[in-house]
XYZ file of N, CA and C in Angstrom:
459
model
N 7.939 -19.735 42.307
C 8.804 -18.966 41.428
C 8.018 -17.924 40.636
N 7.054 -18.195 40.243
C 6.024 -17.464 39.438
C 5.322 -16.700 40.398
N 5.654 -16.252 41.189
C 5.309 -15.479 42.208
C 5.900 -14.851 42.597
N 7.162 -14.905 42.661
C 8.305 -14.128 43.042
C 8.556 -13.004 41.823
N 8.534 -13.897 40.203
C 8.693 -12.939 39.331
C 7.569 -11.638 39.310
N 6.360 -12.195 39.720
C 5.689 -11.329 39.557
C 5.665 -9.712 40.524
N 6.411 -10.203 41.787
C 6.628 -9.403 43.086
C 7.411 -8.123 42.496
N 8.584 -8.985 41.936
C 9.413 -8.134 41.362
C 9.197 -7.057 40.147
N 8.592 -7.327 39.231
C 7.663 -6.986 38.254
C 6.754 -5.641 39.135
N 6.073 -5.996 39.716
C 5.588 -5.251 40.129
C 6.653 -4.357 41.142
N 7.455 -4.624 41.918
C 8.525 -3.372 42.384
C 8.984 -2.308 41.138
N 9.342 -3.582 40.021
C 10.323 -2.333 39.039
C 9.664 -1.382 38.184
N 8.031 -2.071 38.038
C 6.706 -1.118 37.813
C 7.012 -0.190 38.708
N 6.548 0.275 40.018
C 6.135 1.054 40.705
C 7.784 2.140 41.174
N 8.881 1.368 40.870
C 10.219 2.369 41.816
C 10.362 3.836 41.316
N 10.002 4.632 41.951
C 9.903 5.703 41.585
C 10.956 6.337 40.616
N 10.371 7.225 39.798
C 11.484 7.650 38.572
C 11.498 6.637 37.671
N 11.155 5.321 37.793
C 10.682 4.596 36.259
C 9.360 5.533 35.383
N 8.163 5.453 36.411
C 7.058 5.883 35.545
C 7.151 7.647 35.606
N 6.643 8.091 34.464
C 6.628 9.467 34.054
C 5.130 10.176 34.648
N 5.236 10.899 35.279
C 4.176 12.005 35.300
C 3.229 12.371 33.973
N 2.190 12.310 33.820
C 1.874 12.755 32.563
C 1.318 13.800 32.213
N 1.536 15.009 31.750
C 1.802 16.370 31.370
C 0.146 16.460 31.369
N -0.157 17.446 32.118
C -1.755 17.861 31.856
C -1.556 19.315 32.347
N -2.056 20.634 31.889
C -2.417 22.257 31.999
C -3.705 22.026 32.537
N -3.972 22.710 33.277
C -5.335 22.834 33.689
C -5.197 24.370 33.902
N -6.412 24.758 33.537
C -7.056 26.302 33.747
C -8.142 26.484 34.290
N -8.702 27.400 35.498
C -10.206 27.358 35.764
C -10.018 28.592 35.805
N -11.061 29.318 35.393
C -11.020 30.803 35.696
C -13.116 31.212 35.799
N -13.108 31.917 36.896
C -14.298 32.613 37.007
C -15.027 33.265 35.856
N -15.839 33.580 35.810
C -16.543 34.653 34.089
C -17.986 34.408 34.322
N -18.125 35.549 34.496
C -20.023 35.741 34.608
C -21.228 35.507 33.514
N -21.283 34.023 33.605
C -22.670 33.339 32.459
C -23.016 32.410 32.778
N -24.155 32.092 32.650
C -24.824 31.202 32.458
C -24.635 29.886 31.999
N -24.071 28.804 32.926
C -23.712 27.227 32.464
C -24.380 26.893 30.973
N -25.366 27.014 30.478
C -26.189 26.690 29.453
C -24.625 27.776 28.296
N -25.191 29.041 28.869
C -24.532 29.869 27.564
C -23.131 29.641 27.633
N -22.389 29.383 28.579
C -20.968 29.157 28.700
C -20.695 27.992 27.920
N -21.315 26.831 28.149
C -21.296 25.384 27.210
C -21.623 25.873 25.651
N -22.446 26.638 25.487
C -23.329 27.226 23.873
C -22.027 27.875 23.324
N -21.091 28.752 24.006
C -20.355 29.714 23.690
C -18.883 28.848 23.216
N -18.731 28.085 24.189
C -17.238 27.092 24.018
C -17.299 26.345 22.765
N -19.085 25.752 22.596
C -18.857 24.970 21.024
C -18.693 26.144 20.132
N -19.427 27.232 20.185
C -18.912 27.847 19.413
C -17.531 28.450 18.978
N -16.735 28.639 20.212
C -15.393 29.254 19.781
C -14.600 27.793 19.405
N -14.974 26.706 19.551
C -14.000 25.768 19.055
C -14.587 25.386 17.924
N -15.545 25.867 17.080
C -16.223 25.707 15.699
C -15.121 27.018 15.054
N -15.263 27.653 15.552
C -14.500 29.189 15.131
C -12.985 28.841 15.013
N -12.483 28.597 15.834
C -10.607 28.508 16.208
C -10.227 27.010 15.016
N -11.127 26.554 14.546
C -10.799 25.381 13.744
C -11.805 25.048 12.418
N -10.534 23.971 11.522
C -11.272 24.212 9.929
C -12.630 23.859 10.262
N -12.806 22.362 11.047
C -13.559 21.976 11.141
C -14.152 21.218 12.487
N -15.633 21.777 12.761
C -15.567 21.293 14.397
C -16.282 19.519 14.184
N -16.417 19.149 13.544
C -17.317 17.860 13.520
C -15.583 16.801 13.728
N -14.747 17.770 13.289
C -13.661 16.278 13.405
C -12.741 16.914 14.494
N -12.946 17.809 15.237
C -12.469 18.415 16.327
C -12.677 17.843 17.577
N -14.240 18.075 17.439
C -15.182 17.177 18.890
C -15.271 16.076 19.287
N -15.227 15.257 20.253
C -15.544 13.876 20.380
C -16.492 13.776 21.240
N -16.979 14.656 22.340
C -17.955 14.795 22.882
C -18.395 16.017 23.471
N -19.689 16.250 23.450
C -20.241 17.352 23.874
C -21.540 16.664 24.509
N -21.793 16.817 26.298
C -22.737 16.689 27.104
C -23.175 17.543 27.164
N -24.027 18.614 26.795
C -24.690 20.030 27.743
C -25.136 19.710 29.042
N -25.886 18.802 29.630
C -26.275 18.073 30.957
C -25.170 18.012 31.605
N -23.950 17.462 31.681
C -22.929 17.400 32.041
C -21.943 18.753 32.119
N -22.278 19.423 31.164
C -21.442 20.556 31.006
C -20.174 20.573 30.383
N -19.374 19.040 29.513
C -18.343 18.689 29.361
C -18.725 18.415 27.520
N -17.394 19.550 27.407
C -17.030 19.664 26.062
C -15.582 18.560 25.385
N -15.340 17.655 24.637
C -13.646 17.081 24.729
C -13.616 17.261 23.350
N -12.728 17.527 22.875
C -12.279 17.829 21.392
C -10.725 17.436 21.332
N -10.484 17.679 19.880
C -8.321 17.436 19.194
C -8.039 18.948 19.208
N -7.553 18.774 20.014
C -6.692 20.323 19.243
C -5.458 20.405 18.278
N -4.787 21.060 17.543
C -3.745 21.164 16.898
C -3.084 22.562 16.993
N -1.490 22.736 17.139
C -0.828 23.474 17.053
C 0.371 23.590 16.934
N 1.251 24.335 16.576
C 2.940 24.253 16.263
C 3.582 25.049 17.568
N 4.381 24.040 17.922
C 5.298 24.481 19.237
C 7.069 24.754 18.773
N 7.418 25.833 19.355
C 8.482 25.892 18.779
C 9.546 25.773 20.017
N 10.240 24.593 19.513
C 10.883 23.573 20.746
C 12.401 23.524 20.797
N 12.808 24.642 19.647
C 14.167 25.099 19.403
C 14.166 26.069 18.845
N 15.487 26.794 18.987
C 15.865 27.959 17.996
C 15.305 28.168 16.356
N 14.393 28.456 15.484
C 13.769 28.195 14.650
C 13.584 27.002 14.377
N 13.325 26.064 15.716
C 12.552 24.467 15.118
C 11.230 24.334 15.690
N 9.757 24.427 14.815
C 8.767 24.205 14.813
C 8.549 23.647 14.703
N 7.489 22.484 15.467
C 7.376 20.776 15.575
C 5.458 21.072 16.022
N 5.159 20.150 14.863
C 3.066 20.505 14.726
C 3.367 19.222 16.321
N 2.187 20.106 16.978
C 1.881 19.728 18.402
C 0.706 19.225 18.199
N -0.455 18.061 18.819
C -1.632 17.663 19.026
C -1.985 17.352 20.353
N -3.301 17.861 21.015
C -3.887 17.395 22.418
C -5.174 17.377 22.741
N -5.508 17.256 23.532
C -7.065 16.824 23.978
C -7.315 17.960 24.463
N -8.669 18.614 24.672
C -8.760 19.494 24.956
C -9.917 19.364 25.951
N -10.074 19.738 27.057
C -11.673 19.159 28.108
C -12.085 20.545 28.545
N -13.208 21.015 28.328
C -14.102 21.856 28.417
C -15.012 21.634 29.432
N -14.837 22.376 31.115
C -15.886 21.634 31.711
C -16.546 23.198 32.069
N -17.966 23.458 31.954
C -18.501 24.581 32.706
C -19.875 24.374 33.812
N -19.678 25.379 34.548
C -20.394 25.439 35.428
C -21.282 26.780 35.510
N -22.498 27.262 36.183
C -22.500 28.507 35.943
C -21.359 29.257 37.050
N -21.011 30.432 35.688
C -19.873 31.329 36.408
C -18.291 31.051 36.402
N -18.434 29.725 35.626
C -16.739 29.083 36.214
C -16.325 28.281 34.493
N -15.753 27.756 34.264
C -15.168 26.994 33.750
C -13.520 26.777 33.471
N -13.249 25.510 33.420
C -12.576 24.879 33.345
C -11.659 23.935 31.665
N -10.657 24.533 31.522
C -9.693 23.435 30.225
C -8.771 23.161 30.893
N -8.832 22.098 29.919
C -8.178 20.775 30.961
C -7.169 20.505 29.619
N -5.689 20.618 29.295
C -5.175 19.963 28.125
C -4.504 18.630 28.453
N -4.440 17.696 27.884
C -3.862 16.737 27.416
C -3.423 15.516 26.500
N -2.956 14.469 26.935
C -2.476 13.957 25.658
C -1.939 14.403 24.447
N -0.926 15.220 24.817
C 0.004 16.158 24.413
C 1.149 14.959 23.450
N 0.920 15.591 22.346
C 1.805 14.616 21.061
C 2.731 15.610 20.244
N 3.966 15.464 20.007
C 4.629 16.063 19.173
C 5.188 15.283 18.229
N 4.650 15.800 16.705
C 4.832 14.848 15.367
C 6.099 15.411 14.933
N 6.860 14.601 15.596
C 8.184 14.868 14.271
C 8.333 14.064 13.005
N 9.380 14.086 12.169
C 9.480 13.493 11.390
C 9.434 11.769 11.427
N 9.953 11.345 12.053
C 10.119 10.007 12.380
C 8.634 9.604 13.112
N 8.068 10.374 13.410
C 6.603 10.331 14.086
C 6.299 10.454 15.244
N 5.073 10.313 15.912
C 4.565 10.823 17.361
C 5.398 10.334 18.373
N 5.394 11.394 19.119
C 6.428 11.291 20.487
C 5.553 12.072 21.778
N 5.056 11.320 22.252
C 4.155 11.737 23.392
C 5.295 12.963 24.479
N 4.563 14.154 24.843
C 5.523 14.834 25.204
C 6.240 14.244 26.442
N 5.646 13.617 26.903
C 6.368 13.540 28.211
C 7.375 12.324 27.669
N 7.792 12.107 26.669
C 9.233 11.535 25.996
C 9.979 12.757 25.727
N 10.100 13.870 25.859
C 10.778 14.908 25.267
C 11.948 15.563 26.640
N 12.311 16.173 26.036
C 13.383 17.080 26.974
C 12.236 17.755 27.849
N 11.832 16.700 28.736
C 10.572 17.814 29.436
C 11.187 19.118 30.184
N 11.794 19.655 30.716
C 12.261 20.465 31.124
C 12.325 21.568 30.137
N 12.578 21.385 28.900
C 12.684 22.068 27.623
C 11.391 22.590 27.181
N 10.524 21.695 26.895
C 9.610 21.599 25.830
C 8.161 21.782 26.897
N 7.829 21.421 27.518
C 6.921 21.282 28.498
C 6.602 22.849 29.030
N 7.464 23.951 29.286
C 7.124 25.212 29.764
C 6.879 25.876 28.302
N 7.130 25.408 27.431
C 6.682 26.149 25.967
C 5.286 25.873 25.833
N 4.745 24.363 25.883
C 3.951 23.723 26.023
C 2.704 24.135 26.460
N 2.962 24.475 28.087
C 2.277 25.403 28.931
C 1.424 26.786 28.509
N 2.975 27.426 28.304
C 2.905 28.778 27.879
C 1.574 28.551 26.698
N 1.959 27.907 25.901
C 1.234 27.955 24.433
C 0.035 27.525 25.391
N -0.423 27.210 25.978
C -1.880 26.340 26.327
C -2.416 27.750 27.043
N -1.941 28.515 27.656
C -2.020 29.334 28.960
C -2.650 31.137 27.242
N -2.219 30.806 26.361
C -2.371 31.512 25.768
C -3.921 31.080 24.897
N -4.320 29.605 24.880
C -5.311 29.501 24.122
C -6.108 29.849 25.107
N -5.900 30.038 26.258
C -7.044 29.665 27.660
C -7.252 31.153 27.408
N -6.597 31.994 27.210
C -6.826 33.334 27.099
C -7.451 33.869 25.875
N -7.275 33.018 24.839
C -8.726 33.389 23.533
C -9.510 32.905 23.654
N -9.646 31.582 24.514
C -11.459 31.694 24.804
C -11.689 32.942 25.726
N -10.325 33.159 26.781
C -11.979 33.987 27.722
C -11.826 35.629 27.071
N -11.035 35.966 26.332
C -11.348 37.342 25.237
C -12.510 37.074 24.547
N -12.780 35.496 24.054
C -14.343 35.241 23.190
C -15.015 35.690 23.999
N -14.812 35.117 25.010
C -16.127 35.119 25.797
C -16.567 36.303 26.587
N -16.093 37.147 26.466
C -15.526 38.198 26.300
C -16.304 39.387 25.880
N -15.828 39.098 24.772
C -16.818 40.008 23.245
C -18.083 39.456 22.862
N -18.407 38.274 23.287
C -19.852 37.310 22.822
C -20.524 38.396 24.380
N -20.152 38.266 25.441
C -20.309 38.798 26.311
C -20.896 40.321 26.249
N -19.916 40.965 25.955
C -19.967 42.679 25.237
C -21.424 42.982 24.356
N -21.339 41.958 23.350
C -21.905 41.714 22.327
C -23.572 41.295 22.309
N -23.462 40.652 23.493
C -25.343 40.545 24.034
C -25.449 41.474 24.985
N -25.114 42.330 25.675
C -25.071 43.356 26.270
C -25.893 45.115 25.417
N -24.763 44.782 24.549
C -25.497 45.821 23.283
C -26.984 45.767 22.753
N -27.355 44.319 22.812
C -28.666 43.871 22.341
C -29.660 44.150 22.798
């Protein structure tokens, strides 16, 4: 009998459309530097884009090339309704390449955290995106002008 429950258990685990997909953006985009300076450059713009990077970061490998930090931001998920957003943020570089990776995507409402993929994903999830698809684009403008900027030198 205790075997059977468990069979089952495990079917109503696995029947598709019980378990949720879990919301991750990924970005890789090409950019001409140096793995060392690309890793040097990312702590820096996430020291920059936030109050504070010591409670931002959770790890930084340079050997590895892998940056992970909190991010924070306000998503606006209705007609003037702004709801503060939180996610993980993964920083991977290579020379010439790198990679953000977002997830663990949280939206704090009042009543409290609601992991997005509880939300009107269809709704909230292409805002989501969008907003991520836009930070991916102020690092590589940093990187950018840091770029420009040793050039002049």
């Amino acid at each position: 009998m205790k075997r059977r429950a468990a069979i089952v258990a495990l079917v109503v685990l696995s029947a598709p459309g019980l378990a949720q997909d879990a919301f991750v953006v990924e970005v890789i985009r090409d950019f001409e530097m140096p793995r060392d300076r690309l890793f040097d450059t990312a702590l820096l713009w996430l020291a920059e884009s936030s109050r504070s990077s010591k409670s931002v970061i959770d790890l930084k490998d340079k050997e590895l090339g892998t940056i992970i930090g909190n991010g924070t931001s306000t998503l606006g998920i209705a007609w003037g309704v702004n709801v503060p957003m939180s996610f993980k943020l993964k920083i991977d570089v290579k020379d010439n390449k790198y990679r953000l990776t977002f997830s663990q995507v949280q939206l704090n409402f009042d009543y409290g955290l609601k992991p997005i993929e509880q939300s009107n994903r269809a709704s909230v999830e292409p805002k989501a995106r969008q907003q991520f698809e836009e930070v991916a684009a102020s690092f590589h403008a940093y990187l950018t002008e840091i770029g420009r900027a040793s050039c002049r030198e």
